[in-house]
PDB file of C-alpha atoms and ligand atoms in Angstrom:
ATOM      1  CA  MET P1333       5.755   8.901  22.563  1.00 79.00           C
ATOM      2  CA  GLN P1334       5.924  12.114  20.422  1.00 90.00           C
ATOM      3  CA  THR P1335       6.018  11.649  16.580  1.00 93.00           C
ATOM      4  CA  GLN P1336       9.527  12.803  16.181  1.00 93.00           C
ATOM      5  CA  ASP P1337      10.635  10.615  19.152  1.00 95.00           C
ATOM      6  CA  VAL P1338       9.152   7.550  17.396  1.00 96.00           C
ATOM      7  CA  ILE P1339      11.134   8.454  14.198  1.00 96.00           C
ATOM      8  CA  ARG P1340      14.395   8.986  16.115  1.00 95.00           C
ATOM      9  CA  ALA P1341      13.908   5.856  18.105  1.00 97.00           C
ATOM     10  CA  ALA P1342      13.362   3.825  14.942  1.00 97.00           C
ATOM     11  CA  ILE P1343      16.438   5.371  13.310  1.00 96.00           C
ATOM     12  CA  ALA P1344      18.522   4.557  16.432  1.00 96.00           C
ATOM     13  CA  GLU P1345      17.352   0.958  16.522  1.00 96.00           C
ATOM     14  CA  PHE P1346      17.338   0.078  12.794  1.00 96.00           C
ATOM     15  CA  GLY P1347      19.759   2.562  11.129  1.00 92.00           C
ATOM     16  CA  PRO P1348      20.462   1.643   7.476  1.00 94.00           C
ATOM     17  CA  SER P1349      17.856  -1.144   7.390  1.00 96.00           C
ATOM     18  CA  LEU P1350      14.957   1.357   7.611  1.00 97.00           C
ATOM     19  CA  ALA P1351      12.652   2.516   4.764  1.00 97.00           C
ATOM     20  CA  VAL P1352       9.480   4.478   4.199  1.00 97.00           C
ATOM     21  CA  LEU P1353       6.747   2.608   2.372  1.00 95.00           C
ATOM     22  CA  THR P1354       4.148   4.960   0.892  1.00 96.00           C
ATOM     23  CA  SER P1355       1.392   5.149  -1.762  1.00 95.00           C
ATOM     24  CA  PHE P1356       1.518   9.035  -1.601  1.00 95.00           C
ATOM     25  CA  GLN P1357      -1.717   9.545   0.188  1.00 94.00           C
ATOM     26  CA  ARG P1358      -1.820  12.336   2.705  1.00 95.00           C
ATOM     27  CA  GLU P1359      -0.343  10.441   5.639  1.00 96.00           C
ATOM     28  CA  GLY P1360       2.433   8.964   3.544  1.00 96.00           C
ATOM     29  CA  ILE P1361       3.525  12.394   2.443  1.00 97.00           C
ATOM     30  CA  VAL P1362       3.555  13.648   6.079  1.00 98.00           C
ATOM     31  CA  ILE P1363       5.732  10.664   7.065  1.00 97.00           C
ATOM     32  CA  THR P1364       8.063  11.222   4.092  1.00 97.00           C
ATOM     33  CA  ASP P1365       8.405  14.933   4.982  1.00 97.00           C
ATOM     34  CA  MET P1366       9.225  14.145   8.585  1.00 97.00           C
ATOM     35  CA  VAL P1367      11.697  11.412   7.776  1.00 96.00           C
ATOM     36  CA  MET P1368      13.448  13.442   5.080  1.00 96.00           C
ATOM     37  CA  GLN P1369      13.939  16.266   7.624  1.00 95.00           C
ATOM     38  CA  THR P1370      15.528  13.786  10.112  1.00 94.00           C
ATOM     39  CA  ASP P1371      17.595  11.543   7.824  1.00 94.00           C
ATOM     40  CA  ALA P1372      17.366  12.076   4.044  1.00 94.00           C
ATOM     41  CA  SER P1373      19.349   8.855   3.348  1.00 95.00           C
ATOM     42  CA  ILE P1374      16.353   6.622   4.253  1.00 97.00           C
ATOM     43  CA  PRO P1375      14.906   5.128   1.030  1.00 97.00           C
ATOM     44  CA  ILE P1376      11.363   6.008   0.060  1.00 98.00           C
ATOM     45  CA  LEU P1377       9.676   2.981  -1.470  1.00 97.00           C
ATOM     46  CA  THR P1378       6.413   2.617  -3.343  1.00 97.00           C
ATOM     47  CA  ILE P1379       4.798  -0.313  -5.104  1.00 97.00           C
ATOM     48  CA  ASP P1380       4.302   0.456  -8.788  1.00 98.00           C
ATOM     49  CA  THR P1381       1.727  -2.277  -9.599  1.00 97.00           C
ATOM     50  CA  GLY P1382       1.555  -1.219 -13.269  1.00 98.00           C
ATOM     51  CA  ARG P1383      -2.050  -0.142 -12.649  1.00 98.00           C
ATOM     52  CA  LEU P1384      -1.562   3.065 -10.686  1.00 98.00           C
ATOM     53  CA  PRO P1385      -3.483   6.271 -11.680  1.00 97.00           C
ATOM     54  CA  THR P1386      -1.506   8.867 -13.671  1.00 97.00           C
ATOM     55  CA  ALA P1387      -2.104  11.278 -10.777  1.00 97.00           C
ATOM     56  CA  THR P1388      -0.103   8.963  -8.490  1.00 98.00           C
ATOM     57  CA  HIS P1389       2.882   9.066 -10.897  1.00 98.00           C
ATOM     58  CA  ARG P1390       2.657  12.871 -10.821  1.00 97.00           C
ATOM     59  CA  MET P1391       2.755  12.746  -6.976  1.00 97.00           C
ATOM     60  CA  ILE P1392       5.940  10.593  -7.185  1.00 97.00           C
ATOM     61  CA  HIS P1393       7.551  13.158  -9.415  1.00 98.00           C
ATOM     62  CA  ALA P1394       6.504  16.032  -7.107  1.00 97.00           C
ATOM     63  CA  VAL P1395       8.072  14.219  -4.114  1.00 97.00           C
ATOM     64  CA  GLU P1396      11.300  13.548  -5.998  1.00 98.00           C
ATOM     65  CA  GLU P1397      11.554  17.187  -7.027  1.00 97.00           C
ATOM     66  CA  ARG P1398      10.852  18.526  -3.581  1.00 97.00           C
ATOM     67  CA  TYR P1399      13.442  16.358  -1.716  1.00 97.00           C
ATOM     68  CA  GLY P1400      15.895  15.875  -4.500  1.00 97.00           C
ATOM     69  CA  ILE P1401      15.577  12.066  -4.236  1.00 97.00           C
ATOM     70  CA  THR P1402      14.650   9.141  -6.413  1.00 98.00           C
ATOM     71  CA  VAL P1403      11.690   7.138  -5.138  1.00 98.00           C
ATOM     72  CA  GLU P1404      12.266   3.417  -5.453  1.00 97.00           C
ATOM     73  CA  ARG P1405       9.452   1.796  -7.490  1.00 98.00           C
ATOM     74  CA  ILE P1406       8.946  -1.785  -6.468  1.00 96.00           C
ATOM     75  CA  GLN P1407       7.660  -3.641  -9.507  1.00 97.00           C
ATOM     76  CA  PRO P1408       6.043  -7.025 -10.027  1.00 97.00           C
ATOM     77  CA  ASP P1409       7.836  -9.824 -11.789  1.00 97.00           C
ATOM     78  CA  GLU P1410       7.046  -9.484 -15.486  1.00 97.00           C
ATOM     79  CA  ALA P1411       6.861 -13.252 -16.143  1.00 97.00           C
ATOM     80  CA  GLU P1412       4.290 -13.628 -13.230  1.00 97.00           C
ATOM     81  CA  VAL P1413       2.203 -10.725 -14.563  1.00 97.00           C
ATOM     82  CA  SER P1414       2.243 -12.098 -18.085  1.00 96.00           C
ATOM     83  CA  SER P1415       1.232 -15.613 -16.902  1.00 96.00           C
ATOM     84  CA  MET P1416      -1.585 -14.216 -14.827  1.00 96.00           C
ATOM     85  CA  VAL P1417      -2.918 -11.914 -17.589  1.00 97.00           C
ATOM     86  CA  SER P1418      -2.714 -14.653 -20.281  1.00 96.00           C
ATOM     87  CA  SER P1419      -4.686 -17.047 -18.026  1.00 95.00           C
ATOM     88  CA  HIS P1420      -7.265 -14.677 -16.532  1.00 96.00           C
ATOM     89  CA  GLY P1421      -7.212 -11.358 -18.456  1.00 97.00           C
ATOM     90  CA  ARG P1422      -5.956  -7.898 -17.494  1.00 97.00           C
ATOM     91  CA  ASN P1423      -9.004  -7.076 -15.479  1.00 97.00           C
ATOM     92  CA  LEU P1424      -9.427 -10.414 -13.660  1.00 96.00           C
ATOM     93  CA  PHE P1425     -10.121  -8.728 -10.326  1.00 95.00           C
ATOM     94  CA  TYR P1426     -13.782  -7.931 -11.316  1.00 95.00           C
ATOM     95  CA  ASP P1427     -14.588 -11.684 -11.789  1.00 93.00           C
ATOM     96  CA  SER P1428     -14.144 -12.999  -8.217  1.00 90.00           C
ATOM     97  CA  VAL P1429     -12.648 -12.199  -4.843  1.00 89.00           C
ATOM     98  CA  ALA P1430     -10.098 -14.959  -5.388  1.00 90.00           C
ATOM     99  CA  GLN P1431      -8.981 -13.473  -8.659  1.00 93.00           C
ATOM    100  CA  ARG P1432      -8.712 -10.015  -7.032  1.00 93.00           C
ATOM    101  CA  MET P1433      -6.504 -11.479  -4.328  1.00 92.00           C
ATOM    102  CA  LEU P1434      -4.422 -13.261  -6.985  1.00 94.00           C
ATOM    103  CA  CYS P1435      -3.833  -9.958  -8.795  1.00 95.00           C
ATOM    104  CA  CYS P1436      -2.946  -8.215  -5.511  1.00 94.00           C
ATOM    105  CA  ASN P1437      -0.579 -11.113  -4.718  1.00 93.00           C
ATOM    106  CA  VAL P1438       1.223 -10.937  -8.089  1.00 96.00           C
ATOM    107  CA  ARG P1439       1.332  -7.136  -8.384  1.00 96.00           C
ATOM    108  CA  LYS P1440       1.830  -6.125  -4.670  1.00 94.00           C
ATOM    109  CA  VAL P1441       2.360  -8.797  -2.084  1.00 92.00           C
ATOM    110  CA  ARG P1442       5.068 -10.849  -3.786  1.00 94.00           C
ATOM    111  CA  PRO P1443       7.168  -7.886  -5.060  1.00 94.00           C
ATOM    112  CA  LEU P1444       6.988  -6.260  -1.651  1.00 93.00           C
ATOM    113  CA  ALA P1445       8.060  -9.477   0.118  1.00 92.00           C
ATOM    114  CA  ARG P1446      11.046  -9.755  -2.221  1.00 94.00           C
ATOM    115  CA  ARG P1447      12.129  -6.139  -1.616  1.00 94.00           C
ATOM    116  CA  MET P1448      11.577  -6.236   2.105  1.00 92.00           C
ATOM    117  CA  ALA P1449      13.958  -9.206   2.570  1.00 91.00           C
ATOM    118  CA  GLY P1450      16.732  -6.729   3.262  1.00 86.00           C
ATOM    119  CA  VAL P1451      14.601  -4.271   5.363  1.00 95.00           C
ATOM    120  CA  GLY P1452      14.481  -4.412   9.135  1.00 96.00           C
ATOM    121  CA  ALA P1453      11.705  -1.926   9.675  1.00 97.00           C
ATOM    122  CA  TYR P1454       9.600   0.515   7.690  1.00 96.00           C
ATOM    123  CA  PHE P1455       7.510   3.616   8.305  1.00 97.00           C
ATOM    124  CA  VAL P1456       3.942   3.744   7.298  1.00 95.00           C
ATOM    125  CA  GLY P1457       1.209   6.359   7.712  1.00 93.00           C
ATOM    126  CA  LEU P1458      -1.477   4.352   9.608  1.00 92.00           C
ATOM    127  CA  ARG P1459      -3.683   6.128  12.211  1.00 93.00           C
ATOM    128  CA  ARG P1460      -5.874   4.640  14.916  1.00 92.00           C
ATOM    129  CA  GLU P1461      -8.605   7.064  14.092  1.00 89.00           C
ATOM    130  CA  GLN P1462      -9.075   5.398  10.709  1.00 81.00           C
ATOM    131  CA  GLY P1463     -10.849   2.553  12.545  1.00 78.00           C
ATOM    132  CA  GLY P1464     -11.205  -1.104  11.669  1.00 77.00           C
ATOM    133  CA  GLU P1465      -8.016  -3.050  12.103  1.00 79.00           C
ATOM    134  CA  ARG P1466      -6.151   0.225  12.479  1.00 84.00           C
ATOM    135  CA  ALA P1467      -7.941   1.172  15.671  1.00 87.00           C
ATOM    136  CA  GLY P1468      -5.564  -0.897  17.764  1.00 90.00           C
ATOM    137  CA  ILE P1469      -2.213  -0.190  16.135  1.00 91.00           C
ATOM    138  CA  GLU P1470       0.871   0.553  18.248  1.00 94.00           C
ATOM    139  CA  GLU P1471       3.706   2.796  17.133  1.00 96.00           C
ATOM    140  CA  PHE P1472       5.988  -0.264  16.817  1.00 96.00           C
ATOM    141  CA  ASP P1473       4.312  -3.386  15.452  1.00 95.00           C
ATOM    142  CA  ARG P1474       6.837  -6.257  15.893  1.00 96.00           C
ATOM    143  CA  SER P1475       4.474  -9.048  14.882  1.00 92.00           C
ATOM    144  CA  GLY P1476       5.762  -9.485  11.293  1.00 89.00           C
ATOM    145  CA  PRO P1477       9.083 -10.227   9.704  1.00 90.00           C
ATOM    146  CA  GLN P1478       9.761  -6.482   9.490  1.00 93.00           C
ATOM    147  CA  VAL P1479       8.848  -4.061  12.287  1.00 96.00           C
ATOM    148  CA  LYS P1480       6.131  -1.722  11.097  1.00 95.00           C
ATOM    149  CA  VAL P1481       6.569   1.840  12.529  1.00 97.00           C
ATOM    150  CA  SER P1482       3.540   4.166  12.644  1.00 96.00           C
ATOM    151  CA  PRO P1483       4.668   7.542  13.922  1.00 97.00           C
ATOM    152  CA  LEU P1484       1.162   9.019  13.106  1.00 97.00           C
ATOM    153  CA  ALA P1485      -0.689   6.358  15.138  1.00 96.00           C
ATOM    154  CA  GLY P1486      -2.233   8.948  17.466  1.00 95.00           C
ATOM    155  CA  TRP P1487      -2.876  11.612  14.853  1.00 96.00           C
ATOM    156  CA  THR P1488      -6.324  12.788  13.773  1.00 95.00           C
ATOM    157  CA  ALA P1489      -7.294  13.667  10.176  1.00 92.00           C
ATOM    158  CA  ALA P1490      -7.217  17.386  11.280  1.00 96.00           C
ATOM    159  CA  ASP P1491      -3.643  16.902  12.516  1.00 97.00           C
ATOM    160  CA  VAL P1492      -2.673  15.553   9.082  1.00 97.00           C
ATOM    161  CA  GLU P1493      -4.445  18.447   7.338  1.00 96.00           C
ATOM    162  CA  ARG P1494      -2.850  21.026   9.527  1.00 97.00           C
ATOM    163  CA  TYR P1495       0.688  19.648   9.029  1.00 98.00           C
ATOM    164  CA  THR P1496       0.084  19.355   5.272  1.00 98.00           C
ATOM    165  CA  ARG P1497      -1.003  23.067   5.145  1.00 98.00           C
ATOM    166  CA  ASP P1498       1.778  24.331   7.474  1.00 98.00           C
ATOM    167  CA  ARG P1499       4.515  22.577   5.397  1.00 98.00           C
ATOM    168  CA  ASP P1500       2.802  23.309   2.099  1.00 98.00           C
ATOM    169  CA  LEU P1501       3.149  19.614   1.124  1.00 98.00           C
ATOM    170  CA  PRO P1502       1.960  18.233  -2.226  1.00 97.00           C
ATOM    171  CA  VAL P1503      -1.479  16.710  -2.147  1.00 97.00           C
ATOM    172  CA  HIS P1504      -2.729  13.928  -4.411  1.00 97.00           C
ATOM    173  CA  GLU P1505      -5.125  15.476  -6.887  1.00 96.00           C
ATOM    174  CA  LEU P1506      -7.703  12.681  -6.646  1.00 96.00           C
ATOM    175  CA  TYR P1507      -8.799  13.927  -3.194  1.00 95.00           C
ATOM    176  CA  ALA P1508     -10.291  16.873  -4.945  1.00 95.00           C
ATOM    177  CA  GLU P1509     -12.427  14.474  -6.979  1.00 95.00           C
ATOM    178  CA  GLY P1510     -13.967  12.807  -3.864  1.00 93.00           C
ATOM    179  CA  TYR P1511     -11.437  10.021  -3.347  1.00 93.00           C
ATOM    180  CA  THR P1512     -10.637   9.260   0.285  1.00 89.00           C
ATOM    181  CA  SER P1513      -8.301   6.291  -0.215  1.00 87.00           C
ATOM    182  CA  ILE P1514      -6.203   5.869  -3.238  1.00 92.00           C
ATOM    183  CA  GLY P1515      -4.812   2.636  -4.728  1.00 93.00           C
ATOM    184  CA  CYS P1516      -4.782   1.132  -8.240  1.00 96.00           C
ATOM    185  CA  ASP P1517      -6.770   2.948 -10.925  1.00 96.00           C
ATOM    186  CA  PRO P1518      -9.301   0.267 -11.848  1.00 96.00           C
ATOM    187  CA  CYS P1519      -9.905  -0.691  -8.136  1.00 94.00           C
ATOM    188  CA  THR P1520     -10.492   2.702  -6.649  1.00 93.00           C
ATOM    189  CA  ARG P1521     -13.160   5.268  -6.978  1.00 93.00           C
ATOM    190  CA  ALA P1522     -14.582   8.381  -5.231  1.00 94.00           C
ATOM    191  CA  VAL P1523     -16.936   7.797  -2.259  1.00 90.00           C
ATOM    192  CA  ALA P1524     -20.350   9.256  -1.668  1.00 88.00           C
ATOM    193  CA  LEU P1525     -21.161  11.380   1.363  1.00 85.00           C
ATOM    194  CA  GLY P1526     -21.435   9.276   4.475  1.00 84.00           C
ATOM    195  CA  GLU P1527     -19.561   6.258   3.084  1.00 84.00           C
ATOM    196  CA  SER P1528     -16.504   4.934   4.926  1.00 79.00           C
ATOM    197  CA  GLU P1529     -13.074   6.187   4.085  1.00 76.00           C
ATOM    198  CA  ARG P1530     -12.155   2.907   2.353  1.00 76.00           C
ATOM    199  CA  ALA P1531     -15.489   2.250   0.659  1.00 83.00           C
ATOM    200  CA  GLY P1532     -14.033   3.288  -2.705  1.00 86.00           C
ATOM    201  CA  ARG P1533     -11.571   0.342  -2.712  1.00 86.00           C
ATOM    202  CA  TRP P1534     -12.799  -2.828  -4.548  1.00 89.00           C
ATOM    203  CA  TRP P1535     -16.257  -1.271  -4.402  1.00 88.00           C
ATOM    204  CA  TRP P1536     -17.808  -4.011  -6.521  1.00 89.00           C
ATOM    205  CA  GLU P1537     -17.223  -6.596  -3.862  1.00 87.00           C
ATOM    206  CA  ASP P1538     -20.195  -7.341  -1.700  1.00 74.00           C
ATOM    207  CA  GLU P1539     -19.114  -7.949   1.856  1.00 64.00           C
ATOM    208  CA  ALA P1540     -22.069 -10.335   2.323  1.00 53.00           C
ATOM    209  CA  ASN P1541     -20.980 -12.463  -0.618  1.00 52.00           C
ATOM    210  CA  LYS P1542     -17.289 -12.656   0.268  1.00 50.00           C
ATOM    211  CA  GLU P1543     -16.350 -16.333   0.705  1.00 51.00           C
ATOM    212  CA  CYS P1544     -13.491 -17.671   2.696  1.00 53.00           C
ATOM    213  CA  GLY P1545     -12.511 -19.438  -0.554  1.00 60.00           C
ATOM    214  CA  LEU P1546     -11.455 -22.675   1.163  1.00 56.00           C
ATOM    215  CA  HIS P1547     -11.873 -26.021  -0.544  1.00 58.00           C
ATOM    216  CA  PHE P1548     -10.423 -29.461   0.125  1.00 59.00           C
ATOM    217  CA  THR P1549      -8.030 -31.591  -1.898  1.00 66.00           C
ATOM    218  CA  ALA P1550      -8.463 -35.347  -2.434  1.00 63.00           C
ATOM    219  CA  ASP P1551      -6.266 -36.072   0.581  1.00 72.00           C
ATOM    220  CA  GLY P1552      -8.350 -33.748   2.758  1.00 67.00           C
ATOM    221  CA  ARG P1553      -5.909 -30.723   2.864  1.00 72.00           C
ATOM    222  CA  ALA P1554      -7.595 -27.297   2.991  1.00 66.00           C
ATOM    223  CA  GLU P1555      -6.605 -24.965   0.163  1.00 75.00           C
ATOM    224  CA  ARG P1556      -7.675 -21.439  -0.626  1.00 81.00           C
ATOM    225  CA  THR P1557      -8.847 -20.832  -4.119  1.00 84.00           C
ATOM    226  CA  VAL P1558      -6.375 -17.916  -4.375  1.00 87.00           C
ATOM    227  CA  ASP P1559      -3.530 -20.284  -3.482  1.00 88.00           C
ATOM    228  CA  VAL P1560      -4.461 -22.681  -6.226  1.00 88.00           C
ATOM    229  CA  LEU P1561      -4.699 -19.872  -8.760  1.00 89.00           C
ATOM    230  CA  LEU P1562      -1.329 -18.464  -7.658  1.00 91.00           C
ATOM    231  CA  ARG P1563       0.356 -21.821  -7.857  1.00 92.00           C
ATOM    232  CA  ASP P1564      -0.866 -22.233 -11.478  1.00 90.00           C
ATOM    233  CA  VAL P1565       0.301 -18.727 -12.391  1.00 90.00           C
ATOM    234  CA  LEU P1566       3.748 -19.343 -10.843  1.00 92.00           C
ATOM    235  CA  THR P1567       4.045 -22.707 -12.593  1.00 90.00           C
ATOM    236  CA  ARG P1568       3.272 -21.141 -15.993  1.00 85.00           C
ATOM    237  CA  SER P1569       5.713 -18.184 -15.354  1.00 87.00           C
ATOM    238  CA  VAL P1570       8.604 -20.484 -14.639  1.00 82.00           C
ATOM    239  CA  ALA P1571       7.815 -22.685 -17.608  1.00 80.00           C
ATOM    240  CA  ALA P1572       7.624 -19.660 -20.012  1.00 71.00           C
TER     241      ALA P1572
HETATM  242  S1  LIG H2605      -5.661  -3.263  -6.396  1.00 54.95           S
HETATM  243 FE1  LIG H2605      -6.608  -4.099  -8.199  1.00 54.95          FE
HETATM  244  S2  LIG H2605      -5.170  -3.797  -9.973  1.00 54.95           S
HETATM  245 FE2  LIG H2605      -4.092  -3.359  -7.970  1.00 54.95          FE
HETATM  246  S3  LIG H2605      -3.104  -5.261  -7.524  1.00 54.95           S
HETATM  247 FE3  LIG H2605      -4.980  -5.335  -6.415  1.00 54.95          FE
HETATM  248  S4  LIG H2605      -6.522  -6.315  -7.831  1.00 54.95           S
HETATM  249 FE4  LIG H2605      -4.651  -5.753  -8.983  1.00 54.95          FE
END
């Protein structure tokens, strides 16, 4: 299916319960541009974790100005963040994989799940060429509670670049500094020549040392370390 056909099919099927979810990397800007040309009423969502680089905030403003829209910033629950930071510190993610997952849960996963409760489907900028788990993606992924729509699934990096140039789209300034994948400021850095596209994310974590994080309770139930940490954070946030 052609890219615009995927977008039109998603609009026909999901109508007002559609959204675009983007972190303003190249692909997300391409998707935003295509969707805005087709139906400018579709909301553009981003997760503002509270730890984004300043350059990402500049990209959000650039997109808002170009399309005359307000990007919806999905934010974490303040009480949950406060509970996590007071228990583990603001930069807890450097201490263990479980603490990094806890931070991603509190700042990204939980706020997104709350916002997505009213969404039927959302556009993302995934491409098969990016490899890993993305190598097998379909245009319509119906495996989750919301349908994930990837109109760029069959695009190459060169396709993205060409479209960006032809449409004179804004480009995140961190690409010029050697970044190839852009997330939260303290968890992302530029990559060296020959490193994989996502090597700059959580670079301090050693693949070989990553544990499954499972342990067993007194009654024999398996629990992940991150689940135990999260339960503690949520208990404190409710009590606060
Ligand atoms: S990427 Fe880093 S700062 Fe952002 S939510 Fe995950 S652990 Fe926290």
